[in-house]
Amino acid sequence: MAAEGSSSIDALGQFQLHPALGAIGGSVNFTQSNLMMVVAGLLVLALLWVGMKPRAMVPGRLQAAAEMGYETIMSMCTETIGHEGRKFFPLVFTLFFFILFGNLLGVFPYFFTFTSHIMVTLALSLFVFLLVTVVAIKEHGLHFFSYFVPKGIPVALAPLMVAIEVISYLSRIISLSVRLFANMMAGHVMLEVFGSFIVMLGGIGLLGYFPAALSLGVNTILIGFELLVATLQAYVFAILTCIYLHDAVHLH
Amino acid sequence: MLCLNKAGTRLASTMKLSGRIIPLLGAGLLMSPAAAMAEGMPQLDFKTPLTLSQVVWGAIIFVVLYILLSRNALPLVASVLEERAAKISRDLDEARAAKATADDGLAEADQATAKAKAQAQAAISAALNEAKQAAAVQAEALNARLETQLRDSEAQIAQARASAMSALRQVATETAATVVTRLTGVSPDAGRLDNAIGSALSARGIG
């Protein structure tokens, strides 16, 4: 997150990928992004394994957190998708907590935000898209393609409507991935810019102390905002996945 | 792409497919910003293999996480939640049974109370009736005794009166004779005197 020089702001350098885990990681192109994914995954598993260890009738804090996460995602699945939602629950849970912990870890200084990489979010959204399509075809066979023909439209308008429906269906990949990526990247660029302001203005001398302190204040607020965005975007990704799965299972 | 050969799993081979699609799509979707920011944005820097290798590794990590969560961690949570739900419903059933027993006991107690009340009421009214009857008998006996006493007294009074009345005629006759003798010096004729006394007494309603 540090600015390279005091004269220019390198807001994008923080997204640079580096090999992680020394020579072994370097030889298999294992990046610091992947290291954060592993950390995020281990934190999710730790939350459940350590949290549920007491198996208490009246849960403690960590167990309550683990159970709350479980029940929140479970109700999200069953309420959005329907009773078939239980099948997709482990997947939605994994998606939500993988993205949530990835987003939240990124707020720590010197940590890397893997959800700020469009390739990662694109892979996730493409996976969701393919899964939804496969589920829909498996569930409805060729009848699935009636999804693109809205009911009760004039025959003359049908080609246009079908084209629009297909485009809107395909654009889910972009909207899902770009939403997450852009939110995370924008937040971290803002943090970097204001962080650099602190260093640059603080370096000027006495005159710069006040604006530097102001930038510090802005960054403090941004960190709080970033926490909100991190949670919100993970939720949005999960709930949209649920909505797409609902469409796949019920075809409207 | 380098790591794909090394991973060599089925998972990696499926990711190879998406590995080819992703840059295509990514390049297609973001062509315009990519042109402007290709040098600036490390996310779109495809000159380094790390940009795509992180996706492959990410897929592996995601799948491993999914397997661990769905096979192990989530069933663990589910088992605890089910255990709790079962215990709660068991406790609720127990409480319901206890409540039923308590309700039965309460109803029984209510019944017993009502029965005891009715018995007590009956005993009270019986005792009351008995006492009333006894009192009536006593009162009747007393009345009868008083009546006879009254009758006896009345008879005595009547007797005394009659004797007093019969004595009155004699006293009046003697007094009248004495008075006449003293006044006139002549003793009156007994027959006339007796008549006069009789009419005087009958005029006063006596004799």
Short mmCIF file of C-alpha atoms in Angstrom, two decimals:
data_model
loop_
_atom_site.label_atom_id
_atom_site.label_comp_id
_atom_site.label_asym_id
_atom_site.label_seq_id
_atom_site.Cartn_x
_atom_site.Cartn_y
_atom_site.Cartn_z
CA MET A 1 0.00 0.00 0.00
CA ALA A 2 3.01 2.30 0.30
CA ALA A 3 3.56 4.99 -2.27
CA GLU A 4 6.66 4.39 -4.36
CA GLY A 5 7.84 7.97 -4.32
CA SER A 6 6.72 11.09 -2.61
CA SER A 7 6.14 12.85 -5.93
CA SER A 8 3.74 10.41 -7.61
CA ILE A 9 0.95 8.18 -6.40
CA ASP A 10 1.10 4.56 -7.48
CA ALA A 11 -2.49 3.59 -6.73
CA LEU A 12 -2.44 0.43 -8.83
CA GLY A 13 0.85 -1.06 -7.66
CA GLN A 14 -0.98 -2.73 -4.77
CA PHE A 15 -2.75 -5.01 -7.24
CA GLN A 16 0.53 -6.33 -8.68
CA LEU A 17 0.84 -10.07 -8.32
CA HIS A 18 3.98 -11.62 -6.89
CA PRO A 19 4.95 -15.23 -6.38
CA ALA A 20 4.43 -16.30 -2.80
CA LEU A 21 5.84 -19.06 -0.59
CA GLY A 22 9.40 -18.61 -1.79
CA ALA A 23 10.99 -20.77 -4.47
CA ILE A 24 8.40 -23.57 -4.37
CA GLY A 25 5.52 -21.13 -4.77
CA GLY A 26 7.43 -19.33 -7.51
CA SER A 27 8.00 -22.48 -9.47
CA VAL A 28 4.26 -23.26 -9.62
CA ASN A 29 3.24 -19.62 -10.04
CA PHE A 30 1.54 -19.55 -6.64
CA THR A 31 0.77 -15.88 -5.96
CA GLN A 32 0.17 -13.83 -2.84
CA SER A 33 -3.43 -13.66 -4.08
CA ASN A 34 -3.66 -17.44 -3.73
CA LEU A 35 -2.02 -17.25 -0.32
CA MET A 36 -4.80 -14.92 0.81
CA MET A 37 -7.35 -17.36 -0.62
CA VAL A 38 -5.81 -20.12 1.48
CA VAL A 39 -5.86 -17.86 4.54
CA ALA A 40 -9.50 -16.95 3.87
CA GLY A 41 -10.42 -20.62 3.44
CA LEU A 42 -8.57 -21.61 6.61
CA LEU A 43 -10.33 -18.83 8.53
CA VAL A 44 -13.72 -20.07 7.34
CA LEU A 45 -12.84 -23.62 8.33
CA ALA A 46 -11.39 -22.44 11.64
CA LEU A 47 -14.58 -20.52 12.40
CA LEU A 48 -16.61 -23.70 11.99
CA TRP A 49 -14.16 -26.21 13.42
CA VAL A 50 -13.02 -24.19 16.43
CA GLY A 51 -16.39 -22.54 16.91
CA MET A 52 -18.36 -25.78 16.88
CA LYS A 53 -15.85 -27.70 18.99
CA PRO A 54 -17.69 -27.22 22.32
CA ARG A 55 -20.93 -28.56 20.75
CA ALA A 56 -22.63 -26.58 23.49
CA MET A 57 -26.39 -26.53 23.99
CA VAL A 58 -26.09 -22.84 24.82
CA PRO A 59 -23.45 -21.57 22.38
CA GLY A 60 -20.57 -19.28 23.29
CA ARG A 61 -19.60 -16.33 21.14
CA LEU A 62 -17.63 -18.14 18.47
CA GLN A 63 -20.10 -21.00 18.26
CA ALA A 64 -22.95 -18.51 18.02
CA ALA A 65 -21.10 -16.76 15.18
CA ALA A 66 -20.58 -20.05 13.34
CA GLU A 67 -24.22 -21.05 13.82
CA MET A 68 -25.44 -17.62 12.80
CA GLY A 69 -23.43 -17.83 9.58
CA TYR A 70 -24.82 -21.28 8.90
CA GLU A 71 -28.41 -20.30 9.57
CA THR A 72 -28.23 -17.00 7.69
CA ILE A 73 -27.01 -18.70 4.51
CA MET A 74 -29.42 -21.59 5.02
CA SER A 75 -32.40 -19.25 5.28
CA MET A 76 -31.09 -17.26 2.32
CA CYS A 77 -31.04 -20.47 0.26
CA THR A 78 -34.40 -21.83 1.34
CA GLU A 79 -36.19 -18.50 1.16
CA THR A 80 -34.78 -17.46 -2.21
CA ILE A 81 -34.49 -20.77 -4.05
CA GLY A 82 -37.23 -22.72 -2.29
CA HIS A 83 -36.98 -26.12 -0.64
CA GLU A 84 -34.55 -27.23 -3.35
CA GLY A 85 -32.21 -24.60 -1.91
CA ARG A 86 -30.81 -27.06 0.63
CA LYS A 87 -28.97 -28.82 -2.21
CA PHE A 88 -27.11 -25.64 -3.10
CA PHE A 89 -26.51 -24.54 0.47
CA PRO A 90 -22.88 -25.76 0.78
CA LEU A 91 -22.01 -24.01 -2.47
CA VAL A 92 -23.63 -20.70 -1.53
CA PHE A 93 -22.03 -20.94 1.90
CA THR A 94 -18.60 -21.50 0.35
CA LEU A 95 -19.09 -18.65 -2.12
CA PHE A 96 -20.31 -16.20 0.51
CA PHE A 97 -17.65 -16.89 3.10
CA PHE A 98 -14.82 -17.21 0.57
CA ILE A 99 -15.68 -13.78 -0.84
CA LEU A 100 -16.50 -12.24 2.56
CA PHE A 101 -13.21 -13.30 4.16
CA GLY A 102 -11.32 -12.35 1.00
CA ASN A 103 -12.86 -8.88 1.09
CA LEU A 104 -12.33 -8.42 4.82
CA LEU A 105 -8.72 -9.64 4.77
CA GLY A 106 -8.01 -7.03 2.11
CA VAL A 107 -8.78 -4.24 4.58
CA PHE A 108 -5.71 -5.14 6.67
CA PRO A 109 -2.57 -3.19 5.74
CA TYR A 110 -0.04 -5.14 3.62
CA PHE A 111 -2.66 -7.80 2.90
CA PHE A 112 -3.84 -8.55 -0.61
CA THR A 113 -7.46 -8.44 -1.80
CA PHE A 114 -7.94 -11.31 -4.23
CA THR A 115 -11.48 -10.12 -5.06
CA SER A 116 -9.94 -6.96 -6.52
CA HIS A 117 -8.77 -9.06 -9.49
CA ILE A 118 -11.26 -9.20 -12.34
CA MET A 119 -9.93 -12.60 -13.40
CA VAL A 120 -10.79 -14.09 -10.00
CA THR A 121 -14.28 -12.57 -9.84
CA LEU A 122 -14.87 -13.44 -13.49
CA ALA A 123 -13.93 -17.05 -12.80
CA LEU A 124 -16.33 -17.11 -9.86
CA SER A 125 -19.20 -15.56 -11.82
CA LEU A 126 -18.52 -17.78 -14.83
CA PHE A 127 -18.66 -20.78 -12.53
CA VAL A 128 -21.98 -19.58 -11.11
CA PHE A 129 -23.29 -18.91 -14.63
CA LEU A 130 -22.31 -22.37 -15.90
CA LEU A 131 -23.70 -24.04 -12.80
CA VAL A 132 -27.01 -22.18 -13.14
CA THR A 133 -27.28 -23.10 -16.82
CA VAL A 134 -26.40 -26.75 -16.19
CA VAL A 135 -28.92 -26.93 -13.35
CA ALA A 136 -31.60 -25.35 -15.53
CA ILE A 137 -30.99 -27.75 -18.44
CA LYS A 138 -30.81 -30.74 -16.11
CA GLU A 139 -34.01 -29.67 -14.43
CA HIS A 140 -36.06 -28.75 -17.49
CA GLY A 141 -34.26 -30.21 -20.52
CA LEU A 142 -34.93 -28.38 -23.76
CA HIS A 143 -37.85 -26.63 -22.09
CA PHE A 144 -35.17 -24.44 -20.49
CA PHE A 145 -34.96 -22.39 -23.71
CA SER A 146 -38.54 -21.20 -23.17
CA TYR A 147 -36.93 -19.05 -20.46
CA PHE A 148 -35.84 -16.69 -23.23
CA VAL A 149 -39.35 -16.35 -24.69
CA PRO A 150 -41.48 -14.14 -22.47
CA LYS A 151 -45.10 -15.23 -22.24
CA GLY A 152 -47.79 -13.38 -24.21
CA ILE A 153 -45.63 -11.38 -26.61
CA PRO A 154 -46.65 -10.81 -30.24
CA VAL A 155 -44.92 -13.15 -32.71
CA ALA A 156 -43.47 -10.21 -34.58
CA LEU A 157 -41.65 -9.04 -31.47
CA ALA A 158 -40.42 -12.49 -30.51
CA PRO A 159 -36.99 -12.37 -32.22
CA LEU A 160 -36.19 -9.02 -30.64
CA MET A 161 -37.39 -10.12 -27.19
CA VAL A 162 -35.48 -13.38 -27.37
CA ALA A 163 -32.33 -11.51 -28.35
CA ILE A 164 -32.77 -9.11 -25.42
CA GLU A 165 -33.45 -12.00 -23.02
CA VAL A 166 -30.37 -13.89 -24.19
CA ILE A 167 -28.20 -10.79 -23.85
CA SER A 168 -29.53 -10.07 -20.38
CA TYR A 169 -28.95 -13.71 -19.42
CA LEU A 170 -25.34 -13.60 -20.67
CA SER A 171 -24.68 -10.22 -19.09
CA ARG A 172 -25.10 -11.81 -15.67
CA ILE A 173 -21.49 -12.98 -15.99
CA ILE A 174 -20.26 -9.42 -16.40
CA SER A 175 -22.55 -7.76 -13.87
CA LEU A 176 -21.77 -10.33 -11.21
CA SER A 177 -17.99 -10.19 -11.67
CA VAL A 178 -17.53 -6.49 -12.42
CA ARG A 179 -19.72 -5.45 -9.48
CA LEU A 180 -17.52 -7.25 -6.99
CA PHE A 181 -14.22 -6.43 -8.68
CA ALA A 182 -14.99 -2.73 -9.22
CA ASN A 183 -16.25 -2.22 -5.67
CA MET A 184 -13.18 -3.79 -4.13
CA MET A 185 -10.72 -2.14 -6.46
CA ALA A 186 -12.28 1.31 -6.12
CA GLY A 187 -12.16 1.14 -2.34
CA HIS A 188 -8.53 0.12 -2.29
CA VAL A 189 -7.51 2.76 -4.83
CA MET A 190 -9.20 5.38 -2.65
CA LEU A 191 -7.38 4.09 0.42
CA GLU A 192 -4.08 4.15 -1.45
CA VAL A 193 -4.62 7.67 -2.77
CA PHE A 194 -5.50 9.12 0.62
CA GLY A 195 -2.73 7.09 2.26
CA SER A 196 -0.25 8.63 -0.19
CA PHE A 197 -1.66 12.09 0.59
CA ILE A 198 -0.78 11.55 4.24
CA VAL A 199 2.84 10.71 3.38
CA MET A 200 3.25 13.43 0.75
CA LEU A 201 1.58 16.23 2.72
CA GLY A 202 3.27 15.17 5.93
CA GLY A 203 6.60 15.44 4.09
CA ILE A 204 6.03 19.07 3.10
CA GLY A 205 6.43 20.27 6.64
CA LEU A 206 4.34 22.28 9.05
CA LEU A 207 1.96 23.55 6.35
CA GLY A 208 1.09 20.01 5.30
CA TYR A 209 0.25 18.62 8.73
CA PHE A 210 -3.36 19.77 8.74
CA PRO A 211 -4.31 18.37 5.29
CA ALA A 212 -2.35 15.22 6.13
CA ALA A 213 -4.41 14.77 9.29
CA LEU A 214 -7.54 15.40 7.23
CA SER A 215 -6.49 12.65 4.81
CA LEU A 216 -5.92 10.35 7.76
CA GLY A 217 -9.46 11.11 8.91
CA VAL A 218 -10.82 10.38 5.45
CA ASN A 219 -8.93 7.09 5.38
CA THR A 220 -10.33 6.16 8.77
CA ILE A 221 -13.85 6.71 7.47
CA LEU A 222 -12.98 4.84 4.26
CA ILE A 223 -11.82 1.81 6.25
CA GLY A 224 -15.22 1.67 7.95
CA PHE A 225 -16.93 2.11 4.62
CA GLU A 226 -14.71 -0.61 3.17
CA LEU A 227 -15.88 -3.01 5.90
CA LEU A 228 -19.47 -2.30 4.89
CA VAL A 229 -18.72 -2.77 1.20
CA ALA A 230 -16.81 -5.99 1.88
CA THR A 231 -19.79 -7.52 3.67
CA LEU A 232 -22.38 -6.08 1.33
CA GLN A 233 -20.67 -7.28 -1.84
CA ALA A 234 -20.24 -10.80 -0.49
CA TYR A 235 -23.92 -10.78 0.40
CA VAL A 236 -24.91 -9.42 -3.01
CA PHE A 237 -22.87 -12.10 -4.78
CA ALA A 238 -24.45 -14.84 -2.67
CA ILE A 239 -28.01 -13.57 -2.96
CA LEU A 240 -27.71 -13.08 -6.74
CA THR A 241 -26.39 -16.62 -7.03
CA CYS A 242 -29.47 -17.75 -5.09
CA ILE A 243 -31.79 -15.73 -7.33
CA TYR A 244 -30.19 -17.17 -10.49
CA LEU A 245 -30.50 -20.67 -9.03
CA HIS A 246 -34.15 -19.97 -8.27
CA ASP A 247 -34.71 -19.00 -11.89
CA ALA A 248 -32.89 -22.15 -12.99
CA VAL A 249 -34.99 -24.40 -10.77
CA HIS A 250 -38.35 -22.71 -11.35
CA LEU A 251 -37.92 -20.94 -14.74
CA HIS A 252 -39.65 -17.75 -13.43
CA MET B 1 -0.78 -22.29 -17.49
CA LEU B 2 2.47 -23.69 -16.23
CA CYS B 3 1.04 -25.09 -13.06
CA LEU B 4 -1.71 -26.95 -14.90
CA ASN B 5 0.64 -29.69 -15.98
CA LYS B 6 1.93 -29.96 -12.46
CA ALA B 7 -1.46 -30.12 -10.82
CA GLY B 8 -2.62 -32.73 -13.33
CA THR B 9 -5.89 -33.38 -11.59
CA ARG B 10 -9.29 -33.68 -13.14
CA LEU B 11 -10.13 -30.45 -11.44
CA ALA B 12 -7.28 -28.69 -13.10
CA SER B 13 -8.30 -30.07 -16.47
CA THR B 14 -11.77 -28.68 -16.05
CA MET B 15 -10.22 -25.39 -15.10
CA LYS B 16 -8.12 -25.52 -18.26
CA LEU B 17 -11.36 -25.03 -20.17
CA SER B 18 -12.37 -22.02 -18.14
CA GLY B 19 -8.76 -20.93 -18.17
CA ARG B 20 -9.11 -20.57 -21.93
CA ILE B 21 -12.52 -18.99 -21.77
CA ILE B 22 -11.67 -16.48 -19.09
CA PRO B 23 -8.99 -14.53 -20.95
CA LEU B 24 -11.15 -14.59 -24.08
CA LEU B 25 -14.16 -13.25 -22.25
CA GLY B 26 -12.12 -10.95 -20.12
CA ALA B 27 -10.43 -9.49 -23.13
CA GLY B 28 -13.71 -9.21 -25.01
CA LEU B 29 -15.66 -7.63 -22.18
CA LEU B 30 -13.01 -5.25 -21.06
CA MET B 31 -11.45 -4.42 -24.39
CA SER B 32 -12.15 -0.71 -24.15
CA PRO B 33 -10.89 -0.17 -20.60
CA ALA B 34 -8.15 -2.66 -21.29
CA ALA B 35 -6.86 -0.55 -24.16
CA ALA B 36 -6.72 2.51 -21.96
CA MET B 37 -5.46 0.88 -18.80
CA ALA B 38 -3.54 -2.15 -20.02
CA GLU B 39 -0.26 -0.74 -18.75
CA GLY B 40 -1.84 0.70 -15.62
CA MET B 41 -4.00 -2.15 -14.40
CA PRO B 42 -2.08 -5.13 -13.05
CA GLN B 43 -5.37 -7.06 -13.16
CA LEU B 44 -5.26 -7.05 -16.96
CA ASP B 45 -1.56 -7.63 -17.32
CA PHE B 46 -1.51 -10.91 -19.22
CA LYS B 47 2.21 -10.70 -19.90
CA THR B 48 2.84 -12.23 -16.53
CA PRO B 49 1.55 -15.81 -16.09
CA LEU B 50 0.56 -14.98 -12.51
CA THR B 51 -2.67 -13.25 -13.62
CA LEU B 52 -4.09 -16.52 -14.89
CA SER B 53 -2.25 -18.91 -12.62
CA GLN B 54 -3.91 -17.27 -9.62
CA VAL B 55 -7.27 -18.21 -11.17
CA VAL B 56 -6.23 -21.85 -11.52
CA TRP B 57 -4.89 -21.96 -7.99
CA GLY B 58 -7.98 -20.09 -6.85
CA ALA B 59 -10.17 -22.75 -8.44
CA ILE B 60 -8.21 -25.50 -6.70
CA ILE B 61 -8.43 -23.70 -3.35
CA PHE B 62 -12.13 -23.03 -3.86
CA VAL B 63 -12.91 -26.64 -4.69
CA VAL B 64 -10.88 -27.92 -1.75
CA LEU B 65 -12.66 -25.44 0.51
CA TYR B 66 -16.01 -26.53 -0.91
CA ILE B 67 -15.25 -30.20 -0.31
CA LEU B 68 -14.02 -29.60 3.24
CA LEU B 69 -17.02 -27.43 4.05
CA SER B 70 -19.68 -29.63 2.48
CA ARG B 71 -18.24 -32.95 3.70
CA ASN B 72 -16.97 -32.00 7.11
CA ALA B 73 -17.49 -28.55 8.56
CA LEU B 74 -21.10 -27.87 7.59
CA PRO B 75 -22.41 -31.33 8.65
CA LEU B 76 -20.69 -30.65 11.97
CA VAL B 77 -22.72 -27.49 12.42
CA ALA B 78 -25.85 -29.26 11.19
CA SER B 79 -25.38 -32.09 13.71
CA VAL B 80 -25.06 -29.63 16.59
CA LEU B 81 -28.12 -27.71 15.42
CA GLU B 82 -30.12 -30.92 14.98
CA GLU B 83 -29.03 -32.13 18.40
CA ARG B 84 -30.23 -28.89 19.91
CA ALA B 85 -33.51 -28.94 18.00
CA ALA B 86 -34.09 -32.55 19.10
CA LYS B 87 -33.31 -31.70 22.71
CA ILE B 88 -35.59 -28.69 22.62
CA SER B 89 -38.47 -30.66 21.15
CA ARG B 90 -37.84 -33.48 23.63
CA ASP B 91 -37.86 -31.01 26.51
CA LEU B 92 -40.99 -29.42 25.12
CA ASP B 93 -42.69 -32.80 24.92
CA GLU B 94 -41.66 -33.54 28.49
CA ALA B 95 -42.96 -30.18 29.62
CA ARG B 96 -46.20 -30.80 27.76
CA ALA B 97 -46.60 -34.21 29.43
CA ALA B 98 -45.84 -32.68 32.83
CA LYS B 99 -48.41 -29.99 32.17
CA ALA B 100 -50.99 -32.62 31.23
CA THR B 101 -50.27 -34.49 34.46
CA ALA B 102 -50.51 -31.28 36.45
CA ASP B 103 -53.77 -30.40 34.70
CA ASP B 104 -55.16 -33.85 35.52
CA GLY B 105 -54.12 -33.45 39.14
CA LEU B 106 -55.68 -30.03 39.26
CA ALA B 107 -58.94 -31.32 37.79
CA GLU B 108 -58.92 -34.16 40.30
CA ALA B 109 -58.35 -31.73 43.14
CA ASP B 110 -61.12 -29.51 41.82
CA GLN B 111 -63.46 -32.50 41.66
CA ALA B 112 -62.55 -33.58 45.17
CA THR B 113 -63.09 -30.07 46.45
CA ALA B 114 -66.47 -29.86 44.78
CA LYS B 115 -67.45 -33.25 46.18
CA ALA B 116 -66.35 -32.31 49.68
CA LYS B 117 -68.23 -29.05 49.39
CA ALA B 118 -71.41 -30.85 48.35
CA GLN B 119 -71.02 -33.34 51.20
CA ALA B 120 -70.49 -30.59 53.71
CA GLN B 121 -73.53 -28.74 52.36
CA ALA B 122 -75.65 -31.84 52.67
CA ALA B 123 -74.43 -32.46 56.23
CA ILE B 124 -75.15 -28.88 57.18
CA SER B 125 -78.66 -28.92 55.76
CA ALA B 126 -79.41 -32.29 57.39
CA ALA B 127 -78.23 -31.04 60.75
CA LEU B 128 -80.21 -27.87 60.29
CA ASN B 129 -83.39 -29.83 59.45
CA GLU B 130 -82.91 -32.06 62.44
CA ALA B 131 -82.41 -29.12 64.74
CA LYS B 132 -85.48 -27.41 63.27
CA GLN B 133 -87.59 -30.51 63.81
CA ALA B 134 -86.36 -30.92 67.36
CA ALA B 135 -87.06 -27.30 68.07
CA ALA B 136 -90.57 -27.64 66.62
CA VAL B 137 -91.32 -30.68 68.79
CA GLN B 138 -90.02 -28.92 71.87
CA ALA B 139 -92.02 -25.81 71.09
CA GLU B 140 -95.17 -27.89 70.61
CA ALA B 141 -94.68 -29.66 73.94
CA LEU B 142 -94.11 -26.35 75.66
CA ASN B 143 -97.21 -24.90 74.02
CA ALA B 144 -99.27 -27.83 75.13
CA ARG B 145 -98.04 -27.52 78.68
CA LEU B 146 -98.66 -23.80 78.72
CA GLU B 147 -102.11 -24.38 77.28
CA THR B 148 -103.07 -26.81 80.02
CA GLN B 149 -101.67 -24.49 82.65
CA LEU B 150 -103.63 -21.66 81.12
CA ARG B 151 -106.79 -23.71 81.03
CA ASP B 152 -106.31 -24.78 84.67
CA SER B 153 -105.72 -21.20 85.70
CA GLU B 154 -108.78 -20.02 83.83
CA ALA B 155 -110.89 -22.70 85.49
CA GLN B 156 -109.55 -21.68 88.89
CA ILE B 157 -110.29 -18.03 88.12
CA ALA B 158 -113.79 -18.89 86.97
CA GLN B 159 -114.35 -20.94 90.09
CA ALA B 160 -113.05 -18.18 92.32
CA ARG B 161 -115.21 -15.69 90.50
CA ALA B 162 -118.30 -17.84 90.79
CA SER B 163 -117.72 -18.35 94.49
CA ALA B 164 -117.06 -14.66 94.87
CA MET B 165 -120.25 -13.85 92.99
CA SER B 166 -122.40 -16.18 95.05
CA ALA B 167 -120.94 -14.66 98.20
CA LEU B 168 -121.73 -11.17 96.88
CA ARG B 169 -125.55 -11.73 96.97
CA GLN B 170 -125.41 -12.92 100.55
CA VAL B 171 -123.17 -10.03 101.63
CA ALA B 172 -125.41 -7.51 99.81
CA THR B 173 -128.54 -8.96 101.40
CA GLU B 174 -127.02 -8.94 104.86
CA THR B 175 -125.66 -5.42 104.42
CA ALA B 176 -128.96 -4.15 103.07
CA ALA B 177 -130.84 -5.77 105.99
CA THR B 178 -128.46 -4.26 108.52
CA VAL B 179 -128.64 -0.81 106.84
CA VAL B 180 -132.49 -0.89 106.70
CA THR B 181 -132.68 -2.09 110.31
CA ARG B 182 -130.38 0.67 111.48
CA LEU B 183 -132.28 3.34 109.49
CA THR B 184 -135.80 2.29 110.14
CA GLY B 185 -135.43 0.11 113.17
CA VAL B 186 -137.52 -2.46 111.46
CA SER B 187 -135.95 -5.56 109.87
CA PRO B 188 -137.03 -5.72 106.22
CA ASP B 189 -139.17 -8.33 104.64
CA ALA B 190 -136.81 -11.07 103.46
CA GLY B 191 -138.75 -11.75 100.21
CA ARG B 192 -138.81 -8.05 99.09
CA LEU B 193 -135.22 -7.53 100.04
CA ASP B 194 -134.19 -10.55 98.06
CA ASN B 195 -136.13 -9.27 95.03
CA ALA B 196 -134.64 -5.80 95.29
CA ILE B 197 -131.11 -7.18 95.61
CA GLY B 198 -131.74 -9.51 92.66
CA SER B 199 -132.96 -6.65 90.42
CA ALA B 200 -130.13 -4.35 91.56
CA LEU B 201 -127.51 -6.97 90.84
CA SER B 202 -128.98 -7.87 87.47
CA ALA B 203 -129.11 -4.14 86.61
CA ARG B 204 -125.34 -4.05 87.19
CA GLY B 205 -124.87 -7.20 85.13
CA ILE B 206 -123.86 -9.40 88.07
CA GLY B 207 -125.64 -12.42 89.51
#
